[in-house]
Amino acid sequence: MATLFTRIINGEIPCYKVAEDDRYFAFLDINPLAKGHTLVVPKVEDDYIFNLDDETYAGLMLFAKKVAQAQQLAIPCKRIGVAVLGMEVPHVHVHLVPMQSESDMNFAKQKLQLSPAEMAETAAAIAAKMA
């Protein structure tokens, strides 16, 4: 059975897409730690990042770097934090979180509640900065 993220990639479940190429997909986290919190996933399903072959792993990180650079242009922040947790959805995903301080990466804190319009506007702003 396809993972939640594969269903998003396939267009079966709506998302706020930020970027896509033939191997990777980036979309806003619907329970963000910060405005612009984005998930970057490989289109191939695997539930653990270190199971990925070297080419897919390196490509994922390079794609995430491009997304992070676009985020930093679109969202006022000091840095983009990176985390790979992977416990909640059995599909490799990299969290890219705009940060003002390290505490912004605390996954135990209450998530933001952004309107669909804010989410769409944020996704479009990041997508517009993709090189």
CSV table of C-alpha atoms in Angstrom, one decimal:
chain,number,residue,atom,x,y,z
A,1,MET,CA,0.0,0.0,0.0
A,2,ALA,CA,1.3,3.5,-0.9
A,3,THR,CA,2.5,5.7,1.9
A,4,LEU,CA,0.7,9.0,2.7
A,5,PHE,CA,3.6,10.9,1.0
A,6,THR,CA,3.4,8.7,-2.2
A,7,ARG,CA,-0.3,9.5,-2.4
A,8,ILE,CA,0.5,13.2,-2.1
A,9,ILE,CA,3.2,12.9,-4.8
A,10,ASN,CA,0.7,11.1,-7.0
A,11,GLY,CA,-1.9,13.8,-6.5
A,12,GLU,CA,-4.4,11.6,-4.6
A,13,ILE,CA,-4.1,13.8,-1.6
A,14,PRO,CA,-3.9,17.6,-1.9
A,15,CYS,CA,-0.8,19.5,-0.7
A,16,TYR,CA,0.9,22.8,-0.8
A,17,LYS,CA,3.6,21.9,-3.3
A,18,VAL,CA,6.8,23.9,-3.2
A,19,ALA,CA,9.0,22.1,-5.8
A,20,GLU,CA,9.2,18.9,-7.8
A,21,ASP,CA,11.6,17.1,-10.2
A,22,ASP,CA,11.6,13.6,-11.6
A,23,ARG,CA,13.0,12.1,-8.3
A,24,TYR,CA,12.1,14.5,-5.4
A,25,PHE,CA,9.1,16.4,-4.1
A,26,ALA,CA,8.8,19.2,-1.6
A,27,PHE,CA,5.6,20.5,0.1
A,28,LEU,CA,4.6,22.4,3.2
A,29,ASP,CA,4.1,20.5,6.4
A,30,ILE,CA,0.4,20.8,7.4
A,31,ASN,CA,1.4,20.9,11.1
A,32,PRO,CA,4.3,23.4,10.8
A,33,LEU,CA,6.7,24.4,13.5
A,34,ALA,CA,7.2,27.7,11.7
A,35,LYS,CA,5.7,29.4,8.6
A,36,GLY,CA,7.3,27.8,5.6
A,37,HIS,CA,8.1,24.5,7.3
A,38,THR,CA,8.6,22.2,4.3
A,39,LEU,CA,9.0,18.4,3.9
A,40,VAL,CA,11.3,17.1,1.1
A,41,VAL,CA,10.9,13.5,0.1
A,42,PRO,CA,12.3,11.1,-2.5
A,43,LYS,CA,9.6,9.8,-4.9
A,44,VAL,CA,10.9,6.3,-4.2
A,45,GLU,CA,9.4,4.8,-1.0
A,46,ASP,CA,11.7,3.8,1.9
A,47,ASP,CA,11.1,4.3,5.5
A,48,TYR,CA,14.7,5.0,6.6
A,49,ILE,CA,17.1,7.6,5.2
A,50,PHE,CA,20.1,5.4,5.6
A,51,ASN,CA,18.6,2.7,3.5
A,52,LEU,CA,18.6,4.9,0.4
A,53,ASP,CA,21.3,4.2,-2.1
A,54,ASP,CA,24.1,6.8,-2.3
A,55,GLU,CA,22.8,8.5,-5.4
A,56,THR,CA,19.3,8.9,-4.1
A,57,TYR,CA,20.6,10.1,-0.7
A,58,ALA,CA,22.9,12.7,-2.2
A,59,GLY,CA,20.3,13.8,-4.7
A,60,LEU,CA,17.8,14.3,-1.8
A,61,MET,CA,20.2,16.5,0.1
A,62,LEU,CA,21.0,18.6,-3.0
A,63,PHE,CA,17.3,19.0,-3.7
A,64,ALA,CA,16.7,19.9,-0.1
A,65,LYS,CA,19.5,22.5,-0.3
A,66,LYS,CA,17.8,24.2,-3.3
A,67,VAL,CA,14.5,24.3,-1.4
A,68,ALA,CA,16.2,25.7,1.7
A,69,GLN,CA,17.9,28.4,-0.3
A,70,ALA,CA,14.5,29.4,-1.8
A,71,GLN,CA,12.9,29.3,1.7
A,72,GLN,CA,15.5,31.7,3.0
A,73,LEU,CA,14.7,34.1,0.2
A,74,ALA,CA,11.0,33.9,0.7
A,75,ILE,CA,10.7,33.7,4.5
A,76,PRO,CA,12.4,36.1,6.8
A,77,CYS,CA,14.6,34.0,9.1
A,78,LYS,CA,18.2,33.6,10.4
A,79,ARG,CA,18.6,30.0,9.1
A,80,ILE,CA,16.9,27.0,7.8
A,81,GLY,CA,17.0,24.1,10.2
A,82,VAL,CA,17.2,20.5,9.0
A,83,ALA,CA,15.9,17.4,10.7
A,84,VAL,CA,15.3,13.9,9.7
A,85,LEU,CA,13.1,12.1,12.2
A,86,GLY,CA,11.0,9.7,10.1
A,87,MET,CA,9.0,8.1,12.8
A,88,GLU,CA,5.5,9.4,12.0
A,89,VAL,CA,5.3,8.5,8.3
A,90,PRO,CA,7.1,5.4,6.9
A,91,HIS,CA,8.6,7.4,4.0
A,92,VAL,CA,11.9,9.2,4.1
A,93,HIS,CA,11.4,13.0,4.7
A,94,VAL,CA,13.6,15.9,5.5
A,95,HIS,CA,12.2,18.7,7.5
A,96,LEU,CA,13.3,22.2,6.5
A,97,VAL,CA,12.3,24.7,9.2
A,98,PRO,CA,12.8,28.5,9.0
A,99,MET,CA,14.4,29.5,12.3
A,100,GLN,CA,15.1,32.6,14.4
A,101,SER,CA,16.6,30.5,17.2
A,102,GLU,CA,17.4,26.8,18.0
A,103,SER,CA,14.2,26.5,20.0
A,104,ASP,CA,12.2,26.8,16.7
A,105,MET,CA,13.3,23.2,16.0
A,106,ASN,CA,11.6,21.8,19.1
A,107,PHE,CA,9.1,19.2,17.6
A,108,ALA,CA,7.4,18.9,21.0
A,109,LYS,CA,6.1,22.5,20.9
A,110,GLN,CA,2.6,23.5,19.7
A,111,LYS,CA,2.3,23.6,16.0
A,112,LEU,CA,1.2,26.7,14.1
A,113,GLN,CA,-2.3,27.1,12.8
A,114,LEU,CA,-2.1,28.8,9.4
A,115,SER,CA,-5.1,29.4,7.1
A,116,PRO,CA,-5.3,27.7,3.8
A,117,ALA,CA,-4.7,31.1,2.1
A,118,GLU,CA,-1.5,31.6,4.2
A,119,MET,CA,-0.3,28.1,3.3
A,120,ALA,CA,-1.0,28.6,-0.4
A,121,GLU,CA,0.7,32.0,-0.3
A,122,THR,CA,3.7,30.6,1.5
A,123,ALA,CA,4.1,27.7,-0.9
A,124,ALA,CA,3.8,30.0,-3.9
A,125,ALA,CA,6.4,32.4,-2.4
A,126,ILE,CA,8.9,29.6,-1.9
A,127,ALA,CA,8.2,28.1,-5.3
A,128,ALA,CA,8.8,31.5,-6.9
A,129,LYS,CA,12.3,31.6,-5.5
A,130,MET,CA,13.3,28.1,-6.8
A,131,ALA,CA,16.3,28.6,-9.2
